[in-house]
């Protein structure tokens, strides 16, 4: 039996059960009506009992089409200032009140309790005899209520803490289940919102499962030509992971009406278009148009939470789906917006954390945040560890030392030292990022290099990135530490494992053939050169003055212990290490290597060779006949620059 059939069978059983219950309730109600002589109640019995149609609107208040405009009691209930006032009305008039009056009483109780101006708690209210009597009355004529009023009653009762397993809640939910196929799309989405607030029970769970199915089967012919509701329904589709076909159908209607876009709508539409479970590359023009509209109205429609939501979705979509979703101009505009609004350091750090994920660099933002730290020392003293880490990581990622950062170095180290005993913090990461920025602490290094820390930190199964970071920090401490690092080093067995992980399965060398062809043969190029510290260099060539290649000695080339140090020490000419870097090694918005990769270059250069980084993005973009001239120009340029420097 398929899923839909199970839902239908379950709901059919509910319908049969609810019919029996309702017949019993209705029989009792009829007897009460026949013996009651109150004129107000007679008015209700003749005018209300036939109301049984569904509204096509989504009045969340309910009470539609049934409230007499001149009802004095309803007016009194509406004007009540305290929960106790409504309870007093119920105490005096409950037996004579009509359905609209009881519904208004329930709604007023909900509003008064929600406003927090009452002296009664929800629990005290629901235990009162007046509330209990009101619920019984609503139960008695629930069969004749409109769907909107049933849903509103569920909303009110749920907020007031009435159990989902109570008689009145079960009765109302059973009524809803009978009307599920006649609901409008607005009613379906609102009902699903209500159900999320209810505790689990068979009826609630069945409705939650059935509503998206009913929505999907009816959207094709019930979707109205209103952009606001179309975007709301697209949001419902995305949240409940309905089919791509349904998503595309609603998007086709939205695109027809896109000229009606407004500040109220544009943000919700952007969030829907960035949902990760849907293929939305085909709507990239619509996304660009919405982003342009959004940025043009940024001062009027957005606060930081709005900006953060869209930026997060964009970055997630870019990272998981396609580069098409990256919009550089939008990010620049957002950064300017948050600086203009003078947001707190903490808020700016959260923005930075997202930008770090994709390697986006904004020097102006880093200068602005550094100025905040230097001009307001209390920020650094009280800032959370994670917030400070985001700032440090952003500077390291950009390989940028903002103005004023030098005076912050001792203050940052002092701030970090306050939490030195909290081993769960990412000490290896922060120490590495500080090394990228030339901010050294022997105390920090000894902590992260200690055997106890490393064996505890690296015991996770997914630790490849941590091993590589440790290796690069080890290389930097051996080559770049001012005056030479004298502290303890990581255990040798851990370093050897890190080297094995770093150099594992590196066997693709797209520059090898062009280099050999351009330089005159394989005697002029060494491939896969390693250092004693664990560096791995794609290719090594030796150049004499004038940019001419030098054949490397065969005994060195054929040695089983081929190491960078042997080659550098055997030649007085310029050795150039060529490293091929993937696109994510570069800042996404600038043509420069990110800080961690620049640190690697610096540690290699500290061993006595020049480093020539080659972008894989640039290389792959060249036509085959352009590649050899390009690599030869880069080599000659590097050799000439080093000659001038000397």
Coordinates of C-alpha atoms in Angstrom, one line a residue:
X1 CA 0.0 0.0 0.0
X2 CA 1.5 3.3 -1.0
X3 CA 2.0 6.3 1.4
X4 CA -1.0 8.3 0.2
X5 CA -3.3 5.2 0.5
X6 CA -2.2 4.8 4.2
X7 CA -3.0 8.4 4.9
X8 CA -6.4 8.1 3.2
X9 CA -7.3 4.9 5.1
X10 CA -6.1 6.4 8.4
X11 CA -8.1 9.6 7.9
X12 CA -11.2 7.6 6.8
X13 CA -11.0 5.8 10.1
X14 CA -10.8 9.1 11.9
X15 CA -13.8 10.4 10.0
X16 CA -15.9 7.3 11.0
X17 CA -14.9 7.7 14.6
X18 CA -15.6 11.5 14.6
X19 CA -19.0 11.0 13.0
X20 CA -20.1 8.7 15.8
X21 CA -18.9 11.2 18.4
X22 CA -20.4 14.1 16.7
X23 CA -23.8 12.4 16.3
X24 CA -23.8 11.8 20.1
X25 CA -22.8 15.4 20.8
X26 CA -25.4 16.7 18.3
X27 CA -28.2 14.6 19.9
X28 CA -27.4 16.0 23.3
X29 CA -27.2 19.5 21.8
X30 CA -30.6 19.2 20.2
X31 CA -32.2 18.2 23.5
X32 CA -30.7 21.3 25.1
X33 CA -32.0 23.5 22.4
X34 CA -35.5 22.1 22.6
X35 CA -35.8 22.7 26.3
X36 CA -34.1 26.1 26.5
X37 CA -36.3 29.2 26.3
X38 CA -33.7 31.9 26.5
X39 CA -34.3 34.3 23.6
X40 CA -30.6 34.8 22.8
X41 CA -29.9 31.1 22.5
X42 CA -33.0 30.7 20.3
X43 CA -31.6 33.3 18.1
X44 CA -28.4 31.3 17.8
X45 CA -30.3 28.0 17.0
X46 CA -32.2 29.5 14.2
X47 CA -29.3 31.5 12.6
X48 CA -26.1 29.5 13.4
X49 CA -26.8 25.8 13.1
X50 CA -26.9 25.8 9.3
X51 CA -23.5 27.5 8.9
X52 CA -21.2 24.7 7.5
X53 CA -19.3 26.0 4.5
X54 CA -15.5 26.7 4.2
X55 CA -14.1 30.1 3.8
X56 CA -11.6 30.7 1.0
X57 CA -9.7 33.2 3.1
X58 CA -7.2 32.6 5.8
X59 CA -8.6 34.7 8.6
X60 CA -6.4 33.6 11.5
X61 CA -8.8 35.2 13.9
X62 CA -11.8 33.2 12.7
X63 CA -15.3 34.2 13.9
X64 CA -16.1 35.2 10.3
X65 CA -19.6 35.4 8.9
X66 CA -21.2 34.5 12.3
X67 CA -20.7 37.5 14.5
X68 CA -23.8 39.8 14.7
X69 CA -22.6 43.4 14.3
X70 CA -24.9 44.7 17.2
X71 CA -24.0 42.0 19.7
X72 CA -23.5 43.8 23.0
X73 CA -22.0 40.8 24.8
X74 CA -19.4 40.3 22.1
X75 CA -18.5 44.0 22.3
X76 CA -18.1 43.6 26.1
X77 CA -15.8 40.6 25.6
X78 CA -13.7 42.4 23.0
X79 CA -13.3 45.4 25.3
X80 CA -12.2 43.3 28.3
X81 CA -8.9 44.6 29.8
X82 CA -8.2 41.6 32.0
X83 CA -8.6 37.8 31.7
X84 CA -10.7 38.0 34.9
X85 CA -13.2 40.3 33.1
X86 CA -13.8 37.6 30.4
X87 CA -14.1 34.9 33.0
X88 CA -16.7 37.1 34.8
X89 CA -18.7 37.4 31.7
X90 CA -18.6 33.6 31.2
X91 CA -19.6 33.1 34.8
X92 CA -22.7 35.2 34.4
X93 CA -23.8 34.3 30.9
X94 CA -22.2 31.0 29.9
X95 CA -25.5 29.0 29.6
X96 CA -27.1 31.7 27.5
X97 CA -24.2 32.6 25.2
X98 CA -24.1 31.7 21.5
X99 CA -21.3 30.1 19.6
X100 CA -19.9 33.4 18.2
X101 CA -19.8 34.7 21.8
X102 CA -18.0 31.7 23.1
X103 CA -15.5 31.8 20.2
X104 CA -14.9 35.5 20.9
X105 CA -14.4 34.7 24.6
X106 CA -11.8 32.1 23.7
X107 CA -10.0 34.5 21.3
X108 CA -10.0 37.3 23.8
X109 CA -8.6 35.0 26.5
X110 CA -5.8 34.1 24.0
X111 CA -5.0 37.7 23.2
X112 CA -5.0 38.8 26.8
X113 CA -2.8 36.0 28.0
X114 CA -0.4 36.6 25.0
X115 CA -0.2 40.3 25.9
X116 CA 1.2 39.3 29.4
X117 CA -0.9 41.9 31.2
X118 CA -3.0 39.4 33.0
X119 CA -2.4 38.2 36.6
X120 CA -3.4 34.6 35.8
X121 CA -1.1 32.0 34.4
X122 CA -2.2 29.8 31.5
X123 CA -2.4 26.9 33.9
X124 CA -4.7 28.7 36.3
X125 CA -6.9 29.9 33.5
X126 CA -7.4 26.5 31.9
X127 CA -8.2 24.9 35.3
X128 CA -10.9 27.5 36.1
X129 CA -14.5 26.2 35.9
X130 CA -15.5 29.1 33.6
X131 CA -12.9 28.0 31.0
X132 CA -13.9 24.3 31.3
X133 CA -17.6 25.2 30.8
X134 CA -16.7 27.4 27.8
X135 CA -14.8 24.5 26.2
X136 CA -17.8 22.2 26.7
X137 CA -20.0 24.7 24.9
X138 CA -17.6 25.0 22.0
X139 CA -17.4 21.3 21.8
X140 CA -21.2 21.0 21.6
X141 CA -21.5 23.2 18.5
X142 CA -18.2 22.4 17.0
X143 CA -19.9 20.5 14.2
X144 CA -21.4 23.7 12.9
X145 CA -18.2 25.8 12.9
X146 CA -16.4 27.1 9.9
X147 CA -12.9 25.8 9.2
X148 CA -11.3 29.1 10.1
X149 CA -13.0 29.1 13.4
X150 CA -12.0 25.5 14.1
X151 CA -8.4 26.4 13.3
X152 CA -8.4 29.5 15.3
X153 CA -9.8 27.6 18.3
X154 CA -6.9 25.1 18.0
X155 CA -4.5 28.0 17.9
X156 CA -5.9 29.6 21.0
X157 CA -6.2 26.4 23.0
X158 CA -2.7 25.3 22.1
X159 CA -1.2 28.6 23.2
X160 CA -3.2 28.4 26.5
X161 CA -1.7 24.9 27.2
X162 CA -4.7 22.7 26.6
X163 CA -3.5 19.2 25.9
X164 CA -3.7 17.9 22.4
X165 CA -5.2 14.7 23.8
X166 CA -8.1 16.6 25.5
X167 CA -11.6 16.0 24.3
X168 CA -12.0 19.4 22.7
X169 CA -8.7 19.3 20.9
X170 CA -9.3 15.8 19.6
X171 CA -12.8 16.9 18.4
X172 CA -11.5 20.0 16.6
X173 CA -8.7 18.0 15.0
X174 CA -11.1 15.4 13.8
X175 CA -13.3 18.1 12.2
X176 CA -10.2 19.4 10.5
X177 CA -9.3 16.0 9.1
X178 CA -12.8 15.7 7.6
X179 CA -12.4 19.0 5.8
X180 CA -8.8 18.5 4.6
X181 CA -9.6 18.1 0.9
X182 CA -11.7 21.3 0.8
X183 CA -9.0 23.5 2.3
X184 CA -7.6 26.5 0.4
X185 CA -3.8 26.6 0.0
X186 CA -3.6 29.4 2.6
X187 CA -5.5 27.2 5.1
X188 CA -3.2 24.3 4.5
X189 CA -0.1 26.3 5.2
X190 CA -1.6 28.0 8.2
X191 CA -2.8 24.7 9.6
X192 CA 0.6 23.1 9.2
X193 CA 2.1 26.0 11.1
X194 CA -0.4 25.4 13.9
X195 CA 0.4 21.7 14.0
X196 CA 4.1 22.3 14.6
X197 CA 3.2 23.8 17.9
X198 CA 1.2 20.7 19.0
X199 CA 2.6 17.6 20.8
X200 CA 2.8 14.4 18.9
X201 CA -0.3 12.2 18.7
X202 CA -1.7 9.9 16.0
X203 CA -4.1 12.5 14.6
X204 CA -1.5 15.3 14.6
X205 CA 1.1 13.1 13.0
X206 CA -1.3 11.9 10.3
X207 CA -2.3 15.5 9.5
X208 CA 1.3 16.6 9.3
X209 CA 2.0 13.8 6.8
X210 CA -1.2 14.4 4.8
X211 CA -1.1 18.2 4.4
X212 CA 1.9 18.4 2.1
X213 CA 0.4 15.7 -0.1
X214 CA -2.9 17.5 -0.3
X215 CA -1.1 20.8 -1.0
X216 CA 0.9 19.2 -3.9
X217 CA -2.2 17.7 -5.5
X218 CA -4.2 20.9 -5.3
X219 CA -1.6 23.6 -6.1
X220 CA -1.9 23.1 -9.8
X221 CA -5.5 24.4 -9.9
X222 CA -5.8 26.4 -6.6
X223 CA -2.8 28.7 -7.0
X224 CA -4.1 32.3 -7.2
X225 CA -2.5 35.1 -9.2
X226 CA -1.0 36.9 -6.2
X227 CA 2.8 37.3 -5.9
X228 CA 2.8 37.5 -2.1
X229 CA 0.9 34.2 -1.7
X230 CA 2.9 32.6 -4.5
X231 CA 6.1 33.3 -2.6
X232 CA 4.6 32.1 0.6
X233 CA 3.6 28.8 -1.1
X234 CA 7.1 28.5 -2.6
X235 CA 8.4 28.8 1.0
X236 CA 6.0 26.0 2.1
X237 CA 7.1 23.8 -0.8
X238 CA 10.8 24.3 0.1
X239 CA 10.4 23.8 3.8
X240 CA 8.5 20.5 3.3
X241 CA 10.7 19.3 0.4
X242 CA 7.9 18.9 -2.1
X243 CA 8.9 17.9 -5.6
X244 CA 11.1 19.9 -8.0
X245 CA 8.2 19.8 -10.4
X246 CA 5.9 21.6 -7.9
X247 CA 8.6 24.1 -7.1
X248 CA 9.1 24.9 -10.8
X249 CA 5.4 25.3 -11.3
X250 CA 5.1 27.9 -8.6
X251 CA 8.3 29.6 -9.8
X252 CA 6.9 29.9 -13.3
X253 CA 3.9 31.8 -11.9
X254 CA 6.2 34.0 -9.8
X255 CA 8.3 34.9 -12.8
X256 CA 5.2 36.1 -14.6
X257 CA 4.5 38.5 -11.8
X258 CA 8.0 39.4 -10.9
X259 CA 7.3 43.1 -11.8
X260 CA 5.1 43.2 -8.8
X261 CA 8.0 42.5 -6.5
X262 CA 8.1 44.6 -3.3
X263 CA 10.4 45.0 -0.3
X264 CA 8.1 42.8 1.7
X265 CA 8.3 39.9 -0.8
X266 CA 11.9 40.1 -2.1
X267 CA 13.7 38.7 0.9
X268 CA 11.4 35.6 1.2
X269 CA 11.8 34.9 -2.5
X270 CA 15.6 35.1 -2.2
X271 CA 15.6 32.7 0.7
X272 CA 13.4 30.3 -1.2
X273 CA 15.7 30.5 -4.3
X274 CA 18.7 29.6 -2.2
X275 CA 17.2 26.5 -0.6
X276 CA 19.8 23.7 -1.0
X277 CA 17.4 20.9 -1.9
X278 CA 16.3 22.4 -5.2
X279 CA 18.0 23.0 -8.5
X280 CA 17.7 26.7 -9.1
X281 CA 20.5 27.5 -11.5
X282 CA 17.9 28.1 -14.2
X283 CA 16.6 31.0 -12.1
X284 CA 19.9 32.8 -11.8
X285 CA 18.6 35.8 -13.7
X286 CA 15.7 36.1 -11.4
X287 CA 18.1 35.8 -8.4
X288 CA 20.3 38.6 -9.8
X289 CA 17.3 40.8 -10.3
X290 CA 16.1 40.2 -6.8
X291 CA 19.5 40.9 -5.3
X292 CA 19.7 44.1 -7.2
X293 CA 16.3 45.2 -6.0
X294 CA 17.2 44.1 -2.5
X295 CA 20.4 46.2 -2.4
X296 CA 18.7 49.2 -3.9
X297 CA 16.2 49.1 -1.0
X298 CA 18.6 47.9 1.7
X299 CA 18.2 50.9 4.0
X300 CA 14.4 50.5 4.0
X301 CA 13.9 46.7 4.3
X302 CA 16.8 45.1 5.9
X303 CA 18.3 44.8 9.4
X304 CA 21.3 42.6 10.2
X305 CA 19.3 39.4 10.8
X306 CA 17.8 39.8 7.2
X307 CA 21.2 40.3 5.7
X308 CA 22.7 37.4 7.7
X309 CA 20.0 35.1 6.5
X310 CA 20.4 35.8 2.8
X311 CA 24.2 35.8 3.0
X312 CA 24.2 32.4 4.8
X313 CA 21.9 30.9 2.2
X314 CA 23.9 32.3 -0.7
X315 CA 27.2 31.0 0.7
X316 CA 25.7 27.5 1.4
X317 CA 24.2 27.4 -2.1
X318 CA 27.5 28.4 -3.6
X319 CA 29.5 25.9 -1.6
X320 CA 27.2 22.9 -2.3
X321 CA 25.7 23.6 -5.7
X322 CA 27.3 25.9 -8.1
X323 CA 29.6 28.9 -8.5
X324 CA 26.8 30.7 -10.3
X325 CA 25.3 31.6 -6.9
X326 CA 28.2 33.7 -5.9
X327 CA 27.4 37.4 -6.3
X328 CA 30.4 39.5 -5.5
X329 CA 28.7 42.9 -5.8
X330 CA 26.0 41.9 -3.3
X331 CA 28.6 40.8 -0.7
X332 CA 30.5 44.1 -1.1
X333 CA 27.3 46.0 -0.7
X334 CA 26.4 44.0 2.4
X335 CA 29.8 44.6 4.0
X336 CA 29.4 48.4 3.4
X337 CA 25.9 48.2 4.8
X338 CA 27.0 46.6 8.2
X339 CA 29.8 49.1 8.5
X340 CA 27.5 52.0 7.8
X341 CA 25.1 50.8 10.5
X342 CA 28.0 50.6 13.0
X343 CA 27.2 47.1 14.1
X344 CA 28.9 45.6 17.1
X345 CA 32.2 43.8 16.8
X346 CA 30.5 40.6 17.6
X347 CA 28.0 41.0 14.7
X348 CA 30.8 41.9 12.3
X349 CA 32.7 38.8 13.4
X350 CA 29.8 36.6 12.5
X351 CA 29.7 38.1 9.0
X352 CA 33.5 37.5 8.8
X353 CA 33.0 33.9 9.7
X354 CA 30.7 33.3 6.7
X355 CA 33.1 35.2 4.4
X356 CA 36.0 33.1 5.6
X357 CA 34.2 30.0 4.4
X358 CA 34.5 31.1 0.7
X359 CA 37.7 33.0 1.0
X360 CA 36.2 36.4 0.6
X361 CA 38.6 39.2 1.6
X362 CA 37.6 42.8 2.5
X363 CA 40.5 44.8 3.8
X364 CA 38.3 47.8 4.7
X365 CA 36.2 45.7 7.0
X366 CA 39.3 44.3 8.7
X367 CA 40.7 47.9 9.2
X368 CA 37.3 49.0 10.6
X369 CA 37.2 46.1 13.1
X370 CA 40.9 46.6 14.1
X371 CA 40.1 50.3 14.7
X372 CA 37.3 49.2 17.0
X373 CA 39.7 47.1 19.0
X374 CA 42.3 49.7 19.3
X375 CA 39.9 52.6 20.2
X376 CA 37.7 50.5 22.6
X377 CA 40.0 48.2 24.7
X378 CA 37.1 46.8 26.6
X379 CA 36.0 44.9 23.5
X380 CA 39.1 42.8 23.4
X381 CA 38.9 42.2 27.2
X382 CA 35.3 40.9 27.1
X383 CA 35.0 39.4 23.6
X384 CA 34.0 35.8 23.3
X385 CA 36.7 33.3 22.2
X386 CA 34.9 32.4 19.0
X387 CA 34.3 36.0 18.0
X388 CA 38.0 36.8 18.4
X389 CA 39.0 33.7 16.5
X390 CA 36.8 34.7 13.6
X391 CA 38.6 38.1 13.4
X392 CA 42.1 36.5 13.6
X393 CA 41.1 33.9 11.0
X394 CA 39.9 36.6 8.6
X395 CA 43.1 38.5 8.9
X396 CA 45.1 35.3 8.4
X397 CA 42.9 34.2 5.4
X398 CA 43.5 37.6 3.8
X399 CA 47.2 37.5 4.6
X400 CA 46.7 41.0 5.8
X401 CA 47.9 42.9 8.8
X402 CA 45.6 45.8 9.4
X403 CA 46.8 49.2 10.6
X404 CA 47.0 49.0 14.4
X405 CA 47.3 45.2 14.5
X406 CA 50.9 45.2 15.8
X407 CA 49.9 47.0 19.0
X408 CA 47.1 44.4 19.4
X409 CA 49.4 41.4 19.3
X410 CA 50.4 41.3 23.0
X411 CA 46.8 42.1 24.0
X412 CA 45.4 39.3 21.9
X413 CA 47.9 36.8 23.4
X414 CA 47.0 38.0 26.9
X415 CA 43.3 37.6 26.2
X416 CA 43.9 34.1 24.8
X417 CA 46.0 33.2 27.9
X418 CA 42.9 33.8 30.1
X419 CA 41.4 30.6 28.7
X420 CA 44.5 28.5 28.4
X421 CA 43.0 25.7 30.6
X422 CA 40.0 25.2 28.4
X423 CA 41.4 22.4 26.3
X424 CA 38.2 22.1 24.1
X425 CA 39.0 25.4 22.4
X426 CA 40.6 25.2 18.9
X427 CA 44.1 26.0 20.1
X428 CA 45.9 24.5 17.0
X429 CA 43.8 26.6 14.6
X430 CA 44.3 29.9 16.5
X431 CA 48.0 29.3 16.9
X432 CA 48.3 28.5 13.2
X433 CA 46.4 31.7 12.2
X434 CA 48.5 33.8 14.5
X435 CA 51.7 32.3 12.9
X436 CA 50.3 33.3 9.5
X437 CA 50.2 36.9 10.8
X438 CA 53.7 36.7 12.4
X439 CA 52.3 36.7 15.9
X440 CA 54.3 34.1 17.9
X441 CA 54.0 32.8 21.3
X442 CA 56.3 30.1 22.7
X443 CA 53.8 29.3 25.3
X444 CA 51.0 28.6 22.7
X445 CA 53.4 26.5 20.6
X446 CA 54.5 24.4 23.5
X447 CA 50.8 23.8 24.4
X448 CA 49.7 22.6 21.0
X449 CA 52.9 20.7 20.4
X450 CA 52.6 18.8 23.6
X451 CA 52.1 15.0 23.5
X452 CA 49.0 15.1 25.8
X453 CA 47.3 17.8 23.7
X454 CA 48.0 16.2 20.3
X455 CA 47.0 12.7 21.2
X456 CA 43.7 14.1 22.7
X457 CA 43.1 16.5 19.8
X458 CA 43.9 14.1 17.0
X459 CA 42.0 11.1 18.3
X460 CA 39.0 12.1 16.1
X461 CA 38.5 10.0 13.0
X462 CA 38.1 13.0 10.7
X463 CA 41.5 14.7 11.4
X464 CA 43.2 14.9 8.0
X465 CA 42.9 18.7 8.0
X466 CA 44.3 18.9 11.5
X467 CA 47.3 16.8 10.7
X468 CA 48.1 19.1 7.7
X469 CA 47.7 22.2 9.8
X470 CA 50.0 20.8 12.5
X471 CA 52.7 20.0 9.8
X472 CA 52.5 23.5 8.4
X473 CA 52.8 25.0 11.9
X474 CA 55.7 22.8 12.7
X475 CA 57.4 23.9 9.4
X476 CA 56.8 27.6 10.3
X477 CA 58.1 27.2 13.8
X478 CA 61.3 25.6 12.5
X479 CA 61.9 28.3 9.8
X480 CA 60.2 31.5 10.6
X481 CA 60.2 31.9 14.4
X482 CA 62.1 35.1 15.3
X483 CA 65.5 34.1 16.7
X484 CA 64.7 30.4 16.3
X485 CA 62.2 28.4 18.2
X486 CA 63.8 26.7 21.3
X487 CA 60.7 25.1 22.8
X488 CA 59.4 21.5 22.6
X489 CA 58.3 20.0 19.2
X490 CA 55.6 17.5 18.4
X491 CA 56.3 13.8 18.9
X492 CA 58.2 12.5 15.8
X493 CA 55.7 9.8 15.2
X494 CA 52.9 12.3 14.8
X495 CA 54.9 14.5 12.5
X496 CA 55.8 11.4 10.3
X497 CA 52.1 10.5 10.1
X498 CA 51.2 14.1 9.2
X499 CA 53.8 14.0 6.4
X500 CA 52.4 10.8 5.1
X501 CA 48.9 12.2 5.0
X502 CA 50.0 15.4 3.3
X503 CA 52.0 13.7 0.6
X504 CA 49.7 10.8 0.1
X505 CA 48.6 10.1 -3.5
X506 CA 50.1 13.2 -5.1
X507 CA 50.7 11.9 -8.6
X508 CA 49.1 14.4 -10.9
X509 CA 51.6 16.8 -12.4
X510 CA 50.0 18.8 -15.3
X511 CA 53.0 21.2 -15.5
X512 CA 55.6 18.5 -16.0
X513 CA 55.5 18.0 -19.8
X514 CA 55.3 21.7 -20.6
X515 CA 58.2 22.5 -18.3
X516 CA 60.4 19.7 -19.8
X517 CA 59.5 20.8 -23.3
X518 CA 60.2 24.5 -22.6
X519 CA 63.4 24.0 -20.7
X520 CA 65.0 21.4 -23.1
X521 CA 64.3 18.0 -21.5
X522 CA 63.8 16.1 -18.4
X523 CA 67.3 16.8 -17.1
X524 CA 66.2 20.3 -16.3
X525 CA 63.1 19.5 -14.2
X526 CA 62.8 17.6 -10.9
X527 CA 59.3 16.5 -10.0
X528 CA 57.9 15.6 -6.6
X529 CA 60.7 17.1 -4.5
X530 CA 60.5 16.8 -0.7
X531 CA 62.2 18.5 2.2
X532 CA 63.4 17.2 5.5
X533 CA 60.6 19.2 7.2
X534 CA 57.9 17.5 5.1
X535 CA 57.4 20.1 2.3
X536 CA 56.2 18.8 -1.1
X537 CA 57.2 20.8 -4.2
X538 CA 55.6 19.9 -7.5
X539 CA 58.6 20.8 -9.6
X540 CA 62.1 22.2 -9.1
X541 CA 64.3 23.9 -11.7
X542 CA 67.7 25.6 -11.4
X543 CA 68.3 28.9 -13.3
X544 CA 71.6 30.8 -13.9
X545 CA 71.8 34.5 -14.4
X546 CA 69.9 35.6 -17.5
X547 CA 67.1 33.2 -17.0
X548 CA 68.8 30.1 -18.5
X549 CA 68.0 26.7 -17.2
X550 CA 70.7 24.5 -15.7
X551 CA 70.7 20.7 -16.0
X552 CA 70.5 19.1 -12.6
X553 CA 73.2 16.5 -11.7
X554 CA 72.2 13.0 -12.4
X555 CA 73.5 11.7 -9.1
X556 CA 71.2 14.0 -7.3
X557 CA 68.3 13.4 -9.6
X558 CA 68.5 9.6 -9.3
X559 CA 69.1 9.6 -5.5
X560 CA 66.5 7.6 -3.5
X561 CA 66.9 10.2 -0.8
X562 CA 66.0 13.1 -3.1
X563 CA 65.6 16.1 -0.8
X564 CA 65.3 19.8 -1.3
X565 CA 68.2 20.6 1.0
X566 CA 70.6 18.4 -1.1
X567 CA 69.8 20.3 -4.3
X568 CA 70.1 23.8 -2.7
X569 CA 73.4 23.0 -1.1
X570 CA 74.9 21.6 -4.4
X571 CA 74.3 24.6 -6.6
X572 CA 75.3 28.3 -6.5
X573 CA 72.5 29.1 -9.0
X574 CA 68.9 30.0 -8.3
X575 CA 66.7 27.1 -7.4
X576 CA 63.0 27.8 -8.1
X577 CA 60.2 25.6 -6.7
X578 CA 57.0 25.6 -8.7
X579 CA 53.8 24.9 -6.8
X580 CA 50.4 24.5 -8.5
X581 CA 47.6 25.9 -6.4
X582 CA 43.9 25.0 -6.7
X583 CA 41.3 27.8 -7.1
X584 CA 40.3 27.6 -3.4
X585 CA 43.9 28.5 -2.4
X586 CA 43.2 32.0 -3.7
X587 CA 40.9 34.8 -2.3
X588 CA 37.7 34.5 -4.2
X589 CA 37.5 38.2 -5.0
X590 CA 41.2 39.0 -5.3
X591 CA 44.0 37.6 -7.3
X592 CA 46.1 36.7 -4.3
X593 CA 46.9 33.5 -2.4
X594 CA 45.2 33.1 1.0
X595 CA 47.4 33.4 4.1
X596 CA 47.8 29.7 5.0
X597 CA 49.3 29.0 1.5
X598 CA 51.5 32.1 1.6
X599 CA 52.8 30.7 4.9
X600 CA 53.9 27.5 3.1
X601 CA 55.6 29.6 0.4
X602 CA 57.5 31.5 3.1
X603 CA 58.7 28.4 4.9
X604 CA 60.0 27.0 1.6
X605 CA 61.7 30.2 0.7
X606 CA 63.4 30.1 4.2
X607 CA 65.2 27.0 3.0
X608 CA 66.9 28.9 0.3
X609 CA 64.8 28.6 -2.9
X610 CA 62.5 30.9 -4.7
X611 CA 58.8 29.9 -5.0
X612 CA 56.8 30.3 -8.1
X613 CA 53.0 29.8 -7.4
X614 CA 50.9 28.9 -10.5
X615 CA 47.1 29.1 -10.4
X616 CA 45.4 26.0 -11.6
X617 CA 42.5 28.2 -12.7
X618 CA 44.7 30.3 -14.9
X619 CA 46.5 27.3 -16.2
X620 CA 43.4 25.4 -17.2
X621 CA 42.1 28.6 -18.9
X622 CA 45.0 28.6 -21.3
X623 CA 44.9 27.1 -24.8
X624 CA 47.5 24.3 -25.2
X625 CA 49.8 26.3 -27.4
X626 CA 49.8 29.1 -24.8
X627 CA 50.9 27.0 -21.9
X628 CA 54.7 26.6 -22.6
X629 CA 55.2 30.3 -23.4
X630 CA 53.3 31.2 -20.2
X631 CA 55.3 29.0 -17.9
X632 CA 58.6 30.2 -19.4
X633 CA 57.7 33.8 -19.0
X634 CA 56.8 33.2 -15.4
X635 CA 60.1 31.4 -14.7
X636 CA 62.1 34.2 -16.4
X637 CA 60.3 36.8 -14.5
X638 CA 60.8 35.1 -11.2
X639 CA 64.5 34.6 -11.9
X640 CA 64.9 38.3 -12.9
X641 CA 63.1 39.5 -9.7
X642 CA 65.3 37.4 -7.5
X643 CA 68.5 38.6 -9.3
X644 CA 67.4 42.2 -8.7
X645 CA 66.6 41.5 -5.1
X646 CA 70.1 40.1 -4.6

